[in-house]
CSV table of C-alpha atoms and ligand atoms in Angstrom, one decimal:
chain,number,residue,atom,x,y,z
A,1,UNK,CA,112.1,61.4,47.9
A,2,UNK,CA,111.3,58.0,49.2
A,3,UNK,CA,107.8,57.1,50.3
A,4,UNK,CA,108.3,55.1,53.0
A,5,UNK,CA,105.2,53.0,54.7
A,6,UNK,CA,105.8,51.2,58.1
A,7,UNK,CA,103.8,48.3,59.2
A,8,UNK,CA,103.7,47.4,63.2
A,9,UNK,CA,104.9,51.3,63.8
A,10,UNK,CA,103.4,51.6,67.4
A,11,UNK,CA,105.8,48.9,68.9
A,12,UNK,CA,109.2,49.0,70.3
A,13,UNK,CA,111.0,49.7,67.3
A,14,UNK,CA,108.4,51.2,65.2
A,15,UNK,CA,107.2,54.2,67.4
A,16,UNK,CA,111.2,55.4,67.4
A,17,UNK,CA,111.7,54.4,63.4
A,18,UNK,CA,108.9,56.4,62.4
A,19,UNK,CA,109.9,59.7,64.0
A,20,UNK,CA,113.7,58.9,63.0
A,21,UNK,CA,112.4,58.4,59.1
A,22,UNK,CA,110.4,61.5,59.3
A,23,UNK,CA,113.3,63.7,60.4
A,24,UNK,CA,115.4,62.4,57.2
A,25,UNK,CA,112.7,62.2,54.6
A,26,UNK,CA,110.0,64.2,55.5
A,27,UNK,CA,106.9,64.0,57.5
A,28,UNK,CA,104.6,63.2,55.0
A,29,UNK,CA,106.8,60.8,53.3
A,30,UNK,CA,106.7,58.4,56.2
A,31,UNK,CA,103.3,56.8,56.7
A,32,UNK,CA,103.0,54.7,59.9
A,33,UNK,CA,100.8,51.9,60.3
A,34,UNK,CA,99.4,49.5,62.7
A,35,UNK,CA,96.6,47.0,63.9
A,36,UNK,CA,96.1,49.4,66.7
A,37,UNK,CA,93.3,52.3,66.1
A,38,UNK,CA,94.6,54.2,69.3
A,39,UNK,CA,97.5,55.9,68.0
A,40,UNK,CA,99.9,58.1,70.1
A,41,UNK,CA,99.9,61.7,69.8
A,42,UNK,CA,103.9,62.1,68.0
A,43,UNK,CA,103.1,59.6,65.7
A,44,UNK,CA,99.5,60.5,64.5
A,45,UNK,CA,100.3,64.4,64.9
A,46,UNK,CA,103.8,64.0,62.8
A,47,UNK,CA,102.3,62.7,60.1
A,48,UNK,CA,100.2,60.0,58.3
A,49,UNK,CA,98.7,57.0,60.6
A,50,UNK,CA,96.7,54.2,59.0
A,51,UNK,CA,94.9,51.3,60.8
A,52,UNK,CA,96.3,48.0,59.2
A,53,UNK,CA,95.9,44.2,60.0
A,54,UNK,CA,98.7,43.2,57.8
A,55,UNK,CA,97.1,40.0,57.4
A,56,UNK,CA,94.3,42.0,55.2
A,57,UNK,CA,96.2,42.0,51.8
A,58,UNK,CA,93.2,44.0,50.3
A,59,UNK,CA,93.7,46.9,52.5
A,60,UNK,CA,97.5,46.5,52.6
A,61,UNK,CA,97.5,47.0,48.8
A,62,UNK,CA,95.0,49.7,48.3
A,63,UNK,CA,97.2,51.6,51.2
A,64,UNK,CA,100.5,51.4,49.5
A,65,UNK,CA,98.9,52.2,46.3
A,66,UNK,CA,96.7,55.1,47.9
A,67,UNK,CA,100.4,56.7,49.3
A,68,UNK,CA,102.5,55.9,46.3
A,69,UNK,CA,104.8,54.0,48.4
A,70,UNK,CA,108.0,52.6,47.2
A,71,UNK,CA,109.6,51.2,50.2
A,72,UNK,CA,107.6,49.1,52.8
A,73,UNK,CA,109.5,48.7,56.5
A,74,UNK,CA,107.5,45.3,57.6
A,75,UNK,CA,107.8,45.4,61.5
A,76,UNK,CA,104.6,43.9,62.6
A,77,UNK,CA,105.0,40.7,64.0
A,78,UNK,CA,104.4,38.5,67.2
A,79,UNK,CA,108.0,38.2,69.5
A,80,UNK,CA,109.5,35.2,71.1
A,81,UNK,CA,107.6,34.7,74.3
A,82,UNK,CA,104.3,35.8,73.0
A,83,UNK,CA,104.6,33.5,70.0
A,84,UNK,CA,105.2,30.8,72.4
A,85,UNK,CA,102.0,31.5,74.2
A,86,UNK,CA,99.8,31.2,70.6
A,87,UNK,CA,102.0,29.5,67.9
A,88,UNK,CA,99.3,29.4,65.3
A,89,UNK,CA,98.8,33.0,65.5
A,90,UNK,CA,102.6,33.8,65.6
A,91,UNK,CA,102.5,31.9,62.4
A,92,UNK,CA,99.5,33.5,60.8
A,93,UNK,CA,100.7,37.0,61.5
A,94,UNK,CA,104.5,36.7,61.0
A,95,UNK,CA,104.4,34.6,57.9
A,96,UNK,CA,100.9,35.8,56.0
A,97,UNK,CA,101.9,39.3,56.9
A,98,UNK,CA,105.0,39.0,55.4
A,99,UNK,CA,103.9,37.0,52.4
A,100,UNK,CA,101.2,39.6,51.7
A,101,UNK,CA,103.9,42.4,52.1
A,102,UNK,CA,106.6,40.7,49.5
A,103,UNK,CA,103.4,40.0,47.0
A,104,UNK,CA,102.4,44.1,47.2
A,105,UNK,CA,106.5,44.7,46.6
A,106,UNK,CA,106.4,42.2,44.0
A,107,UNK,CA,103.0,44.0,42.0
A,108,UNK,CA,103.8,47.2,42.9
A,109,UNK,CA,107.3,47.4,42.5
A,110,UNK,CA,108.3,48.4,46.1
A,111,UNK,CA,111.6,47.7,48.2
A,112,UNK,CA,111.1,45.5,51.2
A,113,UNK,CA,112.8,45.7,54.7
A,114,UNK,CA,111.9,43.1,56.9
A,115,UNK,CA,113.9,42.3,60.4
A,116,UNK,CA,115.0,38.9,61.2
A,117,UNK,CA,116.1,38.4,65.0
A,118,UNK,CA,119.2,36.5,67.0
A,119,UNK,CA,116.1,33.9,67.0
A,120,UNK,CA,116.9,32.5,63.6
A,121,UNK,CA,119.4,30.5,65.4
A,122,UNK,CA,119.1,27.4,67.4
A,123,UNK,CA,120.6,25.3,69.9
A,124,UNK,CA,122.8,23.0,66.9
A,125,UNK,CA,124.2,26.8,65.9
A,126,UNK,CA,127.7,27.5,67.0
A,127,UNK,CA,126.8,29.9,70.5
A,128,UNK,CA,130.1,32.0,70.1
A,129,UNK,CA,131.0,34.6,67.6
A,130,UNK,CA,128.3,33.0,65.7
A,131,UNK,CA,129.1,33.0,61.8
A,132,UNK,CA,126.9,34.9,59.1
A,133,UNK,CA,126.3,31.7,57.4
A,134,UNK,CA,125.9,28.9,59.9
A,135,UNK,CA,123.3,26.4,60.8
A,136,UNK,CA,119.8,27.8,61.5
A,137,UNK,CA,117.6,25.1,63.1
A,138,UNK,CA,115.7,26.8,65.9
A,139,UNK,CA,113.2,25.0,68.4
A,140,UNK,CA,111.3,28.3,68.7
A,141,UNK,CA,108.2,29.3,66.6
A,142,UNK,CA,109.3,32.5,66.5
A,143,UNK,CA,112.8,31.6,65.2
A,144,UNK,CA,110.7,29.6,62.6
A,145,UNK,CA,109.3,32.2,61.2
A,146,UNK,CA,112.4,34.3,61.0
A,147,UNK,CA,114.1,31.9,59.0
A,148,UNK,CA,111.4,31.4,56.9
A,149,UNK,CA,110.9,34.8,56.5
A,150,UNK,CA,115.0,35.4,55.7
A,151,UNK,CA,114.1,32.5,52.7
A,152,UNK,CA,111.4,34.2,51.6
A,153,UNK,CA,113.2,37.9,51.1
A,154,UNK,CA,115.9,35.8,49.4
A,155,UNK,CA,113.7,34.1,47.1
A,156,UNK,CA,111.6,37.3,46.2
A,157,UNK,CA,114.8,39.0,45.6
A,158,UNK,CA,116.6,36.0,43.4
A,159,UNK,CA,113.3,35.3,41.6
A,160,UNK,CA,111.4,38.6,41.1
A,161,UNK,CA,114.0,41.1,41.6
A,162,UNK,CA,112.9,42.5,44.5
A,163,UNK,CA,115.1,45.0,46.9
A,164,UNK,CA,114.9,43.1,49.8
A,165,UNK,CA,117.1,44.0,52.8
A,166,UNK,CA,117.5,42.8,56.4
A,167,UNK,CA,119.0,42.4,59.9
A,168,UNK,CA,119.3,39.8,62.4
A,169,UNK,CA,118.5,42.5,65.3
A,170,UNK,CA,119.6,41.3,68.6
A,171,UNK,CA,117.8,42.5,71.9
A,172,UNK,CA,116.9,45.9,71.7
A,173,UNK,CA,117.1,48.3,74.8
A,174,UNK,CA,115.1,51.6,74.6
A,175,UNK,CA,113.0,53.9,76.7
A,176,UNK,CA,110.6,55.2,74.5
A,177,UNK,CA,108.2,52.4,74.2
A,178,UNK,CA,108.1,49.3,76.4
A,179,UNK,CA,109.2,45.9,74.3
A,180,UNK,CA,106.3,43.6,73.0
A,181,UNK,CA,106.8,40.1,74.7
A,182,UNK,CA,109.9,39.0,73.8
A,183,UNK,CA,113.1,36.7,75.6
A,184,UNK,CA,115.2,39.8,76.0
A,185,UNK,CA,112.8,42.2,77.3
A,186,UNK,CA,114.4,41.8,80.8
A,187,UNK,CA,117.3,44.1,79.8
A,188,UNK,CA,114.9,46.9,79.5
A,189,UNK,CA,112.8,46.1,82.5
A,190,UNK,CA,115.6,46.5,84.6
A,191,UNK,CA,116.4,50.1,83.9
A,192,UNK,CA,112.7,50.7,84.7
A,193,UNK,CA,112.7,48.9,88.1
A,194,UNK,CA,116.3,50.2,88.8
A,195,UNK,CA,115.0,53.6,88.9
A,196,UNK,CA,111.7,53.1,90.5
A,197,UNK,CA,112.5,50.6,93.0
A,198,UNK,CA,116.4,49.9,93.0
A,199,UNK,CA,115.7,46.3,92.7
A,200,UNK,CA,114.8,43.8,89.9
A,201,UNK,CA,113.4,40.2,89.8
A,202,UNK,CA,115.2,38.6,86.4
A,203,UNK,CA,113.4,36.1,84.5
A,204,UNK,CA,116.6,34.7,82.6
A,205,UNK,CA,118.9,32.9,85.0
A,206,UNK,CA,122.6,34.5,85.9
A,207,UNK,CA,125.1,33.5,83.3
A,208,UNK,CA,122.8,33.9,80.5
A,209,UNK,CA,124.5,35.6,77.5
A,210,UNK,CA,122.4,37.1,74.9
A,211,UNK,CA,123.4,40.1,71.8
A,212,UNK,CA,122.1,43.4,73.0
A,213,UNK,CA,121.9,46.7,71.0
A,214,UNK,CA,121.0,50.2,72.0
A,215,UNK,CA,118.1,51.8,69.9
A,216,UNK,CA,119.9,54.9,68.4
A,217,UNK,CA,122.2,52.1,67.1
A,218,UNK,CA,119.7,50.3,65.7
A,219,UNK,CA,117.8,53.0,64.3
A,220,UNK,CA,121.1,54.2,62.6
A,221,UNK,CA,121.7,50.6,61.1
A,222,UNK,CA,118.6,50.6,59.7
A,223,UNK,CA,119.1,53.9,58.1
A,224,UNK,CA,122.5,53.0,56.5
A,225,UNK,CA,121.5,49.7,55.2
A,226,UNK,CA,118.4,51.4,53.2
A,227,UNK,CA,121.0,53.5,51.9
A,228,UNK,CA,123.7,51.1,51.2
A,229,UNK,CA,124.9,50.5,47.2
A,230,UNK,CA,123.4,47.2,46.4
A,231,UNK,CA,126.3,45.6,44.6
A,232,UNK,CA,127.7,45.6,47.8
A,233,UNK,CA,125.1,43.4,49.6
A,234,UNK,CA,126.2,39.9,49.1
A,235,UNK,CA,124.0,38.7,52.5
A,236,UNK,CA,120.9,41.1,52.2
A,237,UNK,CA,118.8,39.1,54.2
A,238,UNK,CA,119.8,39.7,57.1
A,239,UNK,CA,122.9,40.4,58.4
A,240,UNK,CA,124.1,39.5,61.8
A,241,UNK,CA,123.8,43.1,63.6
A,242,UNK,CA,125.0,43.7,67.5
A,243,UNK,CA,126.8,45.9,69.7
A,244,UNK,CA,127.1,43.8,72.9
A,245,UNK,CA,126.8,40.6,74.5
A,246,UNK,CA,126.1,40.4,78.6
A,247,UNK,CA,124.3,38.3,81.1
A,248,UNK,CA,122.1,39.8,83.9
A,249,UNK,CA,125.0,40.4,86.0
A,250,UNK,CA,127.1,42.2,83.7
A,251,UNK,CA,124.2,45.2,83.6
A,252,UNK,CA,123.2,44.8,87.2
A,253,UNK,CA,127.3,45.6,87.6
A,254,UNK,CA,126.9,48.6,84.9
A,255,UNK,CA,123.8,49.9,86.8
A,256,UNK,CA,125.6,49.8,90.0
A,257,UNK,CA,127.8,52.3,88.9
A,258,UNK,CA,125.3,54.9,88.5
A,259,UNK,CA,122.7,53.6,91.6
A,260,UNK,CA,125.3,51.7,94.1
A,261,UNK,CA,122.3,50.2,96.0
A,262,UNK,CA,120.7,48.6,93.2
A,263,UNK,CA,119.6,44.9,94.1
A,264,UNK,CA,119.2,42.0,91.5
A,265,UNK,CA,117.4,39.0,92.5
A,266,UNK,CA,116.0,35.9,90.1
A,267,UNK,CA,112.9,34.5,89.4
A,268,UNK,CA,113.6,32.3,86.8
A,269,UNK,CA,110.6,32.0,83.8
A,270,UNK,CA,111.6,28.3,82.3
A,271,UNK,CA,110.1,29.3,78.9
A,272,UNK,CA,112.1,32.2,78.4
A,273,UNK,CA,115.2,30.6,79.6
A,274,UNK,CA,115.0,27.8,77.4
A,275,UNK,CA,114.4,30.0,74.4
A,276,UNK,CA,117.3,32.5,75.7
A,277,UNK,CA,119.8,29.3,75.9
A,278,UNK,CA,118.7,28.2,72.5
A,279,UNK,CA,120.4,31.7,71.1
A,280,UNK,CA,123.9,32.5,70.3
A,281,UNK,CA,125.9,34.1,73.1
A,282,UNK,CA,127.3,36.5,70.7
A,283,UNK,CA,126.9,37.2,66.8
A,284,UNK,CA,130.1,37.6,64.3
A,285,UNK,CA,129.1,41.1,62.6
A,286,UNK,CA,131.6,41.4,60.2
A,287,UNK,CA,129.5,41.0,57.2
A,288,UNK,CA,127.5,44.1,58.2
A,289,UNK,CA,130.6,46.3,58.9
A,290,UNK,CA,132.2,44.9,55.7
A,291,UNK,CA,129.3,45.2,53.3
A,292,UNK,CA,127.4,48.2,54.3
A,293,UNK,CA,129.5,50.1,57.3
A,294,UNK,CA,127.5,48.7,60.2
A,295,UNK,CA,129.2,50.8,63.3
A,296,UNK,CA,127.3,50.8,66.6
A,297,UNK,CA,128.2,53.8,69.1
A,298,UNK,CA,127.0,52.7,72.4
A,299,UNK,CA,128.9,49.7,74.4
A,300,UNK,CA,127.1,48.5,78.0
A,301,UNK,CA,128.1,51.6,80.4
A,302,UNK,CA,127.5,54.2,77.3
A,303,UNK,CA,124.1,52.7,77.1
A,304,UNK,CA,123.3,52.2,80.9
A,305,UNK,CA,124.3,56.4,81.3
A,306,UNK,CA,121.9,57.3,78.6
A,307,UNK,CA,119.1,55.2,79.5
A,308,UNK,CA,119.2,55.9,83.3
A,309,UNK,CA,119.4,59.9,82.2
A,310,UNK,CA,116.7,59.7,79.6
A,311,UNK,CA,114.3,57.2,81.7
A,312,UNK,CA,114.7,59.2,84.8
A,313,UNK,CA,113.2,62.1,82.8
A,314,UNK,CA,110.4,60.6,81.2
A,315,UNK,CA,109.5,58.7,84.8
A,316,UNK,CA,109.7,62.2,86.5
A,317,UNK,CA,107.4,63.7,84.4
B,401,NAD,P1,106.7,44.9,69.1
B,401,NAD,O1,106.1,43.6,69.7
B,401,NAD,O2,106.7,46.4,70.0
B,401,NAD,O3,105.5,45.7,67.9
B,401,NAD,C1,104.7,45.2,66.9
B,401,NAD,C2,104.0,46.0,66.5
B,401,NAD,O4,103.3,45.1,65.6
B,401,NAD,C3,102.9,46.0,67.8
B,401,NAD,O5,102.4,47.9,67.9
B,401,NAD,C4,101.2,45.5,67.1
B,401,NAD,O6,100.2,46.4,67.6
B,401,NAD,C5,101.9,45.2,65.9
B,401,NAD,N1,101.2,44.4,65.0
B,401,NAD,C6,100.7,42.9,65.7
B,401,NAD,N2,100.2,42.3,64.5
B,401,NAD,C7,99.5,43.0,63.9
B,401,NAD,C8,99.0,43.0,62.8
B,401,NAD,N3,98.2,41.6,62.4
B,401,NAD,N4,99.0,43.9,62.0
B,401,NAD,C9,99.8,45.2,61.8
B,401,NAD,N5,100.2,45.4,62.9
B,401,NAD,C10,100.2,44.6,63.9
B,401,NAD,O7,108.1,44.6,68.1
B,401,NAD,P2,109.0,45.3,68.0
B,401,NAD,O8,110.0,45.0,69.0
B,401,NAD,O9,108.8,46.7,67.6
B,401,NAD,O10,109.6,44.6,66.8
B,401,NAD,C11,109.6,44.8,65.5
B,401,NAD,C12,109.8,43.7,64.3
B,401,NAD,O11,111.5,43.7,64.7
B,401,NAD,C13,109.2,42.2,64.9
B,401,NAD,O12,109.1,41.5,63.4
B,401,NAD,C14,110.4,41.9,65.7
B,401,NAD,O13,110.5,40.1,65.4
B,401,NAD,C15,111.7,42.3,64.8
B,401,NAD,N6,112.8,42.0,66.0
B,401,NAD,C16,112.6,43.1,67.1
B,401,NAD,C17,113.4,42.8,68.4
B,401,NAD,C18,113.9,43.3,69.4
B,401,NAD,O14,114.3,43.4,70.1
B,401,NAD,N7,112.7,44.6,69.8
B,401,NAD,C19,114.7,41.9,68.0
B,401,NAD,C20,114.5,41.2,67.1
B,401,NAD,C21,113.7,41.1,66.0
B,402,LIG,N1,113.8,40.5,71.3
B,402,LIG,C1,113.3,39.6,70.4
B,402,LIG,C2,113.0,38.8,71.5
B,402,LIG,O1,112.9,38.5,72.4
B,402,LIG,C3,114.4,39.1,69.7
B,402,LIG,O2,113.9,38.7,68.4
B,402,LIG,O3,112.0,38.2,70.8
């Protein structure tokens, strides 16, 4: 059985991925870690939890040895909007944290999963049906750390034979843990405020398309890629994945199918708008489908239905 170590496990993805992987691989075989000392009971009560700053290479290495880990899921990082507020910190955590994870993987012979992002593309990238292999000249510090990460993971695979794998996540929508300071966060906040206030003031401009995916499809994609036959992985770092592309008016229309009095207004944030406009409108996900069977289940309306149901239960507690 695999021994899996997750960094940044208390974030939007990690808080759900940890429990999902514990269901599959066993509670004791999935070690969650994060820089935060306070860990929710559902994570700390269902398996091991360690406090770790991924920039501390010695502690990181000791934990991987202590738990006899063979696979690191390196989720710790600073997302796009927060990264623009403090680019130096974003570089430190996103790059030095990944470098430590790669060096530990090399020294202790672990496999490594590293999530890249739609942010790895920039304004000179073809915007529609963005190819797997194309121009990558991002203009955000977050995107620059993601392209660097993709290349570093390729390098450690080619030079040292480390089994590195990764995806370019689109914006992820989920109801469990709030997103951590990204540009696509509006697509989560809109559901909360639709239920709580029947209105939402959007920081992204009408007509701005970005790729998105519902969290259950993201969790399934990670597991499917981790279990994929390595011989089939040509583009191992990192695969375009997405299941829908929409603009704010599309999500509002979808919400109105269930909450007809929902009102969408705009108060555009120039920083996040500029980031959004530098990212693709829609990704080509053919390589992920062909090489490891990426097969998302949720479109926008299916996601909206499930989000409103599950979030409604959560908010009424
Ligand atoms: P998040 O911001 O919700 O969570 C990140 C976690 O990392 C937080 O719990 C934070 O406490 C932790 N962290 C920050 N600095 C740390 C450090 N120095 N040491 C250890 N832990 C630290 O992010 P997320 O949405 O869960 O994203 C996880 C990964 O997936 C990131 O690399 C992100 O870039 C990538 N990604 C996310 C999305 C998305 O829409 N959520 C999309 C594309 C890529
Ligand atoms: N959801 C992420 C962000 O907006 C994309 O990487 O930063």
